[in-house]
Amino acid sequence: MNFFKARVLLWPLLLITVLVVAGTGAAFAFGGLNALALSSLFTSSSNERDSQVVQAVTRVQEVALLSLHIEGVARHESNGEIFGVAVPASEKTTLIQYKFDAKLGIDGSQVKIEPSGPKSFRVTIPQFIRIGFDDPAFEDPLESSNALSWLTPPAVQTRMINNILSDENKQKYITQNEAALKEQAKVFYSGIIASIDPEITIGFEFAG
């Protein structure tokens, strides 16, 4: 019975309780850190695939005869309008510097080589065409504007580039270099035929 009458100090009990709680929290924290460390050892990986199927194969026999190196500056001018009336001081000018190599030639499948005599052939050359563009480079557009140019919508860069590579310009390159194209076509096919028989006489006929 004396045991129940003994005085018990309160602060040692509180101290023990605090230590137990702190120890339990530390154990959980340490376990959490271990879980994080363990998870860092495992990583995930992913990959992407692009599946393509060739639907058709077309044989082409394009013959490039000339390659033109072209450089220039495209210019686009515009101004703002209100109810269809141009607004003064709203002019905006956009410049794009460009360069590329334009290849001109013919569709070789349309070339006809026919005998015209015992030791002569006639070569019929179709219309000259644009084969393609190599190494195109377009600089960032430069823009000059006036005080009210904010009323004017900006030039569309893709539209300017499409105009540079338009069919109209393609035909212009062909027209300007038609004589050189004809001469190169003669050299090209004369070399092929002469490699077979140097004594054959060759005549040329050009479409258009």
PDB file of C-alpha atoms in Angstrom:
ATOM      1  CA  MET A   1       0.000   0.000   0.000  1.00  0.00           C
ATOM      2  CA  ASN A   2       2.968   2.273   0.534  1.00  0.00           C
ATOM      3  CA  PHE A   3       3.620   2.057  -3.191  1.00  0.00           C
ATOM      4  CA  PHE A   4       0.469   3.977  -4.087  1.00  0.00           C
ATOM      5  CA  LYS A   5       1.293   6.588  -1.480  1.00  0.00           C
ATOM      6  CA  ALA A   6       4.772   7.284  -2.887  1.00  0.00           C
ATOM      7  CA  ARG A   7       5.262  10.658  -4.519  1.00  0.00           C
ATOM      8  CA  VAL A   8       5.805  10.551  -8.313  1.00  0.00           C
ATOM      9  CA  LEU A   9       7.508  13.497  -9.994  1.00  0.00           C
ATOM     10  CA  LEU A  10       5.672  14.669 -13.143  1.00  0.00           C
ATOM     11  CA  TRP A  11       8.568  16.147 -15.179  1.00  0.00           C
ATOM     12  CA  PRO A  12      10.496  12.847 -15.647  1.00  0.00           C
ATOM     13  CA  LEU A  13       7.350  11.289 -17.153  1.00  0.00           C
ATOM     14  CA  LEU A  14       6.856  14.223 -19.522  1.00  0.00           C
ATOM     15  CA  LEU A  15      10.505  14.046 -20.565  1.00  0.00           C
ATOM     16  CA  ILE A  16      10.263  10.340 -21.347  1.00  0.00           C
ATOM     17  CA  THR A  17       7.065  10.898 -23.358  1.00  0.00           C
ATOM     18  CA  VAL A  18       8.705  13.654 -25.427  1.00  0.00           C
ATOM     19  CA  LEU A  19      11.740  11.477 -26.129  1.00  0.00           C
ATOM     20  CA  VAL A  20       9.546   8.566 -27.230  1.00  0.00           C
ATOM     21  CA  VAL A  21       7.526  10.758 -29.594  1.00  0.00           C
ATOM     22  CA  ALA A  22      10.654  12.389 -31.015  1.00  0.00           C
ATOM     23  CA  GLY A  23      12.267   9.013 -31.546  1.00  0.00           C
ATOM     24  CA  THR A  24       9.201   7.685 -33.327  1.00  0.00           C
ATOM     25  CA  GLY A  25       9.089  10.759 -35.624  1.00  0.00           C
ATOM     26  CA  ALA A  26      12.784  10.402 -36.414  1.00  0.00           C
ATOM     27  CA  ALA A  27      12.280   6.753 -37.307  1.00  0.00           C
ATOM     28  CA  PHE A  28       9.481   7.630 -39.725  1.00  0.00           C
ATOM     29  CA  ALA A  29      11.527  10.455 -41.245  1.00  0.00           C
ATOM     30  CA  PHE A  30      14.547   8.234 -41.669  1.00  0.00           C
ATOM     31  CA  GLY A  31      12.382   5.580 -43.286  1.00  0.00           C
ATOM     32  CA  GLY A  32      10.919   8.173 -45.655  1.00  0.00           C
ATOM     33  CA  LEU A  33      14.381   9.378 -46.637  1.00  0.00           C
ATOM     34  CA  ASN A  34      15.439   5.805 -47.269  1.00  0.00           C
ATOM     35  CA  ALA A  35      12.376   5.313 -49.460  1.00  0.00           C
ATOM     36  CA  LEU A  36      13.257   8.413 -51.474  1.00  0.00           C
ATOM     37  CA  ALA A  37      16.863   7.290 -51.821  1.00  0.00           C
ATOM     38  CA  LEU A  38      15.700   3.851 -52.891  1.00  0.00           C
ATOM     39  CA  SER A  39      13.280   5.218 -55.444  1.00  0.00           C
ATOM     40  CA  SER A  40      16.063   7.339 -57.002  1.00  0.00           C
ATOM     41  CA  LEU A  41      17.862   4.154 -57.924  1.00  0.00           C
ATOM     42  CA  PHE A  42      15.042   3.209 -60.292  1.00  0.00           C
ATOM     43  CA  THR A  43      14.349   5.332 -63.374  1.00  0.00           C
ATOM     44  CA  SER A  44      11.918   5.039 -66.257  1.00  0.00           C
ATOM     45  CA  SER A  45      12.675   5.143 -69.975  1.00  0.00           C
ATOM     46  CA  SER A  46      10.524   5.881 -73.020  1.00  0.00           C
ATOM     47  CA  ASN A  47      10.896   5.843 -76.778  1.00  0.00           C
ATOM     48  CA  GLU A  48       9.014   7.104 -79.796  1.00  0.00           C
ATOM     49  CA  ARG A  49       8.463   5.422 -83.128  1.00  0.00           C
ATOM     50  CA  ASP A  50       7.388   6.799 -86.467  1.00  0.00           C
ATOM     51  CA  SER A  51       5.937   4.156 -88.749  1.00  0.00           C
ATOM     52  CA  GLN A  52       5.812   5.004 -92.436  1.00  0.00           C
ATOM     53  CA  VAL A  53       4.645   3.054 -95.435  1.00  0.00           C
ATOM     54  CA  VAL A  54       5.664   3.915 -99.000  1.00  0.00           C
ATOM     55  CA  GLN A  55       2.413   3.981-100.946  1.00  0.00           C
ATOM     56  CA  ALA A  56       3.847   4.483-104.427  1.00  0.00           C
ATOM     57  CA  VAL A  57       7.148   4.755-106.251  1.00  0.00           C
ATOM     58  CA  THR A  58       7.354   6.944-109.340  1.00  0.00           C
ATOM     59  CA  ARG A  59      10.306   6.741-111.683  1.00  0.00           C
ATOM     60  CA  VAL A  60      11.539  10.117-112.883  1.00  0.00           C
ATOM     61  CA  GLN A  61      14.105  10.855-115.551  1.00  0.00           C
ATOM     62  CA  GLU A  62      14.703  14.540-114.995  1.00  0.00           C
ATOM     63  CA  VAL A  63      17.894  15.833-116.577  1.00  0.00           C
ATOM     64  CA  ALA A  64      19.425  18.964-115.013  1.00  0.00           C
ATOM     65  CA  LEU A  65      21.175  21.055-117.657  1.00  0.00           C
ATOM     66  CA  LEU A  66      21.885  24.318-115.821  1.00  0.00           C
ATOM     67  CA  SER A  67      22.234  25.441-112.220  1.00  0.00           C
ATOM     68  CA  LEU A  68      21.681  29.160-111.577  1.00  0.00           C
ATOM     69  CA  HIS A  69      22.894  30.830-108.395  1.00  0.00           C
ATOM     70  CA  ILE A  70      20.352  33.535-107.634  1.00  0.00           C
ATOM     71  CA  GLU A  71      20.481  36.250-104.978  1.00  0.00           C
ATOM     72  CA  GLY A  72      18.033  39.068-104.476  1.00  0.00           C
ATOM     73  CA  VAL A  73      15.887  41.173-102.162  1.00  0.00           C
ATOM     74  CA  ALA A  74      12.108  40.827-102.111  1.00  0.00           C
ATOM     75  CA  ARG A  75      10.182  44.009-101.291  1.00  0.00           C
ATOM     76  CA  HIS A  76       6.648  44.267 -99.952  1.00  0.00           C
ATOM     77  CA  GLU A  77       4.924  47.633 -99.486  1.00  0.00           C
ATOM     78  CA  SER A  78       1.555  48.174 -97.837  1.00  0.00           C
ATOM     79  CA  ASN A  79      -0.444  50.832 -96.009  1.00  0.00           C
ATOM     80  CA  GLY A  80      -3.374  50.972 -93.659  1.00  0.00           C
ATOM     81  CA  GLU A  81      -6.882  51.824 -94.838  1.00  0.00           C
ATOM     82  CA  ILE A  82     -10.036  53.082 -93.199  1.00  0.00           C
ATOM     83  CA  PHE A  83     -13.245  52.418 -95.138  1.00  0.00           C
ATOM     84  CA  GLY A  84     -11.122  51.684 -98.197  1.00  0.00           C
ATOM     85  CA  VAL A  85      -9.216  54.984 -97.991  1.00  0.00           C
ATOM     86  CA  ALA A  86      -5.436  54.871 -97.510  1.00  0.00           C
ATOM     87  CA  VAL A  87      -4.264  56.435 -94.258  1.00  0.00           C
ATOM     88  CA  PRO A  88      -1.346  58.887 -94.667  1.00  0.00           C
ATOM     89  CA  ALA A  89       1.885  58.001 -92.851  1.00  0.00           C
ATOM     90  CA  SER A  90       0.787  54.379 -92.444  1.00  0.00           C
ATOM     91  CA  GLU A  91       3.145  52.961 -95.072  1.00  0.00           C
ATOM     92  CA  LYS A  92       5.123  49.856 -94.118  1.00  0.00           C
ATOM     93  CA  THR A  93       7.950  48.300 -96.170  1.00  0.00           C
ATOM     94  CA  THR A  94       9.248  44.771 -95.610  1.00  0.00           C
ATOM     95  CA  LEU A  95      12.461  43.450 -97.169  1.00  0.00           C
ATOM     96  CA  ILE A  96      13.662  39.824 -97.328  1.00  0.00           C
ATOM     97  CA  GLN A  97      17.111  38.966 -98.649  1.00  0.00           C
ATOM     98  CA  TYR A  98      17.371  35.545-100.260  1.00  0.00           C
ATOM     99  CA  LYS A  99      19.620  33.232-102.245  1.00  0.00           C
ATOM    100  CA  PHE A 100      19.309  29.775-103.788  1.00  0.00           C
ATOM    101  CA  ASP A 101      20.421  27.597-106.693  1.00  0.00           C
ATOM    102  CA  ALA A 102      17.756  26.987-109.347  1.00  0.00           C
ATOM    103  CA  LYS A 103      18.172  23.858-111.461  1.00  0.00           C
ATOM    104  CA  LEU A 104      16.745  23.914-114.981  1.00  0.00           C
ATOM    105  CA  GLY A 105      16.488  20.999-117.369  1.00  0.00           C
ATOM    106  CA  ILE A 106      14.122  18.633-119.120  1.00  0.00           C
ATOM    107  CA  ASP A 107      12.049  15.524-118.551  1.00  0.00           C
ATOM    108  CA  GLY A 108      14.335  12.902-120.043  1.00  0.00           C
ATOM    109  CA  SER A 109      11.455  10.462-120.568  1.00  0.00           C
ATOM    110  CA  GLN A 110       9.998  12.859-123.156  1.00  0.00           C
ATOM    111  CA  VAL A 111      13.168  13.041-125.276  1.00  0.00           C
ATOM    112  CA  LYS A 112      12.862  11.276-128.627  1.00  0.00           C
ATOM    113  CA  ILE A 113      15.876   9.939-130.544  1.00  0.00           C
ATOM    114  CA  GLU A 114      14.862   8.755-134.026  1.00  0.00           C
ATOM    115  CA  PRO A 115      16.867   7.807-137.110  1.00  0.00           C
ATOM    116  CA  SER A 116      16.711  10.387-139.903  1.00  0.00           C
ATOM    117  CA  GLY A 117      19.083   8.684-142.358  1.00  0.00           C
ATOM    118  CA  PRO A 118      21.647   5.899-142.747  1.00  0.00           C
ATOM    119  CA  LYS A 119      24.092   7.537-140.333  1.00  0.00           C
ATOM    120  CA  SER A 120      22.020  10.313-138.785  1.00  0.00           C
ATOM    121  CA  PHE A 121      19.580  10.782-135.922  1.00  0.00           C
ATOM    122  CA  ARG A 122      17.136  13.481-134.926  1.00  0.00           C
ATOM    123  CA  VAL A 123      16.839  14.331-131.215  1.00  0.00           C
ATOM    124  CA  THR A 124      13.590  16.008-130.147  1.00  0.00           C
ATOM    125  CA  ILE A 125      13.914  17.953-126.890  1.00  0.00           C
ATOM    126  CA  PRO A 126      10.742  18.704-124.862  1.00  0.00           C
ATOM    127  CA  GLN A 127      10.021  21.997-123.135  1.00  0.00           C
ATOM    128  CA  PHE A 128      12.489  23.079-120.502  1.00  0.00           C
ATOM    129  CA  ILE A 129      11.341  22.831-116.897  1.00  0.00           C
ATOM    130  CA  ARG A 130      12.469  23.810-113.444  1.00  0.00           C
ATOM    131  CA  ILE A 131      13.984  20.739-111.775  1.00  0.00           C
ATOM    132  CA  GLY A 132      14.227  22.171-108.269  1.00  0.00           C
ATOM    133  CA  PHE A 133      15.891  24.558-105.818  1.00  0.00           C
ATOM    134  CA  ASP A 134      19.039  23.794-103.855  1.00  0.00           C
ATOM    135  CA  ASP A 135      20.397  25.471-100.705  1.00  0.00           C
ATOM    136  CA  PRO A 136      17.602  28.053-100.268  1.00  0.00           C
ATOM    137  CA  ALA A 137      18.366  30.697 -97.622  1.00  0.00           C
ATOM    138  CA  PHE A 138      16.008  33.474 -96.550  1.00  0.00           C
ATOM    139  CA  GLU A 139      17.177  36.123 -94.107  1.00  0.00           C
ATOM    140  CA  ASP A 140      14.946  37.486 -91.360  1.00  0.00           C
ATOM    141  CA  PRO A 141      12.680  40.222 -92.756  1.00  0.00           C
ATOM    142  CA  LEU A 142      13.644  43.869 -92.260  1.00  0.00           C
ATOM    143  CA  GLU A 143      10.810  46.300 -91.715  1.00  0.00           C
ATOM    144  CA  SER A 144      10.659  50.081 -91.999  1.00  0.00           C
ATOM    145  CA  SER A 145       7.555  51.916 -90.861  1.00  0.00           C
ATOM    146  CA  ASN A 146       6.022  55.345 -90.408  1.00  0.00           C
ATOM    147  CA  ALA A 147       4.210  56.947 -87.499  1.00  0.00           C
ATOM    148  CA  LEU A 148       0.841  55.292 -88.205  1.00  0.00           C
ATOM    149  CA  SER A 149       2.154  52.015 -89.594  1.00  0.00           C
ATOM    150  CA  TRP A 150       0.579  50.185 -86.650  1.00  0.00           C
ATOM    151  CA  LEU A 151      -2.633  50.457 -88.662  1.00  0.00           C
ATOM    152  CA  THR A 152      -1.039  48.297 -91.376  1.00  0.00           C
ATOM    153  CA  PRO A 153      -0.982  44.508 -90.894  1.00  0.00           C
ATOM    154  CA  PRO A 154       2.502  42.940 -91.090  1.00  0.00           C
ATOM    155  CA  ALA A 155       3.623  41.245 -94.294  1.00  0.00           C
ATOM    156  CA  VAL A 156       3.201  37.473 -94.376  1.00  0.00           C
ATOM    157  CA  GLN A 157       6.712  36.056 -94.754  1.00  0.00           C
ATOM    158  CA  THR A 158       5.581  32.726 -96.203  1.00  0.00           C
ATOM    159  CA  ARG A 159       3.594  34.537 -98.873  1.00  0.00           C
ATOM    160  CA  MET A 160       6.638  36.581 -99.851  1.00  0.00           C
ATOM    161  CA  ILE A 161       8.745  33.419-100.121  1.00  0.00           C
ATOM    162  CA  ASN A 162       6.082  31.711-102.229  1.00  0.00           C
ATOM    163  CA  ASN A 163       6.135  34.700-104.580  1.00  0.00           C
ATOM    164  CA  ILE A 164       9.918  34.420-104.887  1.00  0.00           C
ATOM    165  CA  LEU A 165       9.559  30.754-105.871  1.00  0.00           C
ATOM    166  CA  SER A 166       6.448  31.295-107.980  1.00  0.00           C
ATOM    167  CA  ASP A 167       5.790  29.674-111.349  1.00  0.00           C
ATOM    168  CA  GLU A 168       6.109  33.099-112.958  1.00  0.00           C
ATOM    169  CA  ASN A 169       9.686  33.454-111.740  1.00  0.00           C
ATOM    170  CA  LYS A 170      10.479  29.862-112.720  1.00  0.00           C
ATOM    171  CA  GLN A 171       9.413  30.583-116.296  1.00  0.00           C
ATOM    172  CA  LYS A 172      11.427  33.805-116.260  1.00  0.00           C
ATOM    173  CA  TYR A 173      14.600  31.880-115.404  1.00  0.00           C
ATOM    174  CA  ILE A 174      13.929  29.487-118.293  1.00  0.00           C
ATOM    175  CA  THR A 175      13.240  32.286-120.783  1.00  0.00           C
ATOM    176  CA  GLN A 176      16.332  34.228-119.804  1.00  0.00           C
ATOM    177  CA  ASN A 177      18.556  31.158-120.186  1.00  0.00           C
ATOM    178  CA  GLU A 178      16.897  29.425-123.128  1.00  0.00           C
ATOM    179  CA  ALA A 179      19.929  29.729-125.422  1.00  0.00           C
ATOM    180  CA  ALA A 180      22.238  28.207-122.810  1.00  0.00           C
ATOM    181  CA  LEU A 181      19.742  25.405-122.136  1.00  0.00           C
ATOM    182  CA  LYS A 182      19.578  24.498-125.829  1.00  0.00           C
ATOM    183  CA  GLU A 183      23.340  24.481-126.142  1.00  0.00           C
ATOM    184  CA  GLN A 184      23.758  22.312-123.051  1.00  0.00           C
ATOM    185  CA  ALA A 185      21.087  19.878-124.280  1.00  0.00           C
ATOM    186  CA  LYS A 186      22.996  19.502-127.550  1.00  0.00           C
ATOM    187  CA  VAL A 187      26.258  18.852-125.712  1.00  0.00           C
ATOM    188  CA  PHE A 188      24.622  16.333-123.361  1.00  0.00           C
ATOM    189  CA  TYR A 189      22.902  14.153-125.982  1.00  0.00           C
ATOM    190  CA  SER A 190      25.660  14.531-128.576  1.00  0.00           C
ATOM    191  CA  GLY A 191      28.085  13.104-126.031  1.00  0.00           C
ATOM    192  CA  ILE A 192      25.813  10.126-125.360  1.00  0.00           C
ATOM    193  CA  ILE A 193      25.335   9.285-129.049  1.00  0.00           C
ATOM    194  CA  ALA A 194      28.977   9.935-129.976  1.00  0.00           C
ATOM    195  CA  SER A 195      30.097   7.486-127.304  1.00  0.00           C
ATOM    196  CA  ILE A 196      28.230   4.806-129.293  1.00  0.00           C
ATOM    197  CA  ASP A 197      29.268   5.890-132.789  1.00  0.00           C
ATOM    198  CA  PRO A 198      31.367   9.061-133.320  1.00  0.00           C
ATOM    199  CA  GLU A 199      30.498   9.155-137.032  1.00  0.00           C
ATOM    200  CA  ILE A 200      26.739   9.607-136.535  1.00  0.00           C
ATOM    201  CA  THR A 201      25.306  12.971-137.592  1.00  0.00           C
ATOM    202  CA  ILE A 202      22.894  14.479-135.087  1.00  0.00           C
ATOM    203  CA  GLY A 203      20.112  17.002-135.635  1.00  0.00           C
ATOM    204  CA  PHE A 204      18.128  18.680-132.872  1.00  0.00           C
ATOM    205  CA  GLU A 205      14.554  19.856-132.654  1.00  0.00           C
ATOM    206  CA  PHE A 206      13.227  21.819-129.674  1.00  0.00           C
ATOM    207  CA  ALA A 207       9.613  21.969-128.526  1.00  0.00           C
ATOM    208  CA  GLY A 208       7.863  25.309-128.568  1.00  0.00           C
TER     209      GLY A 208
END
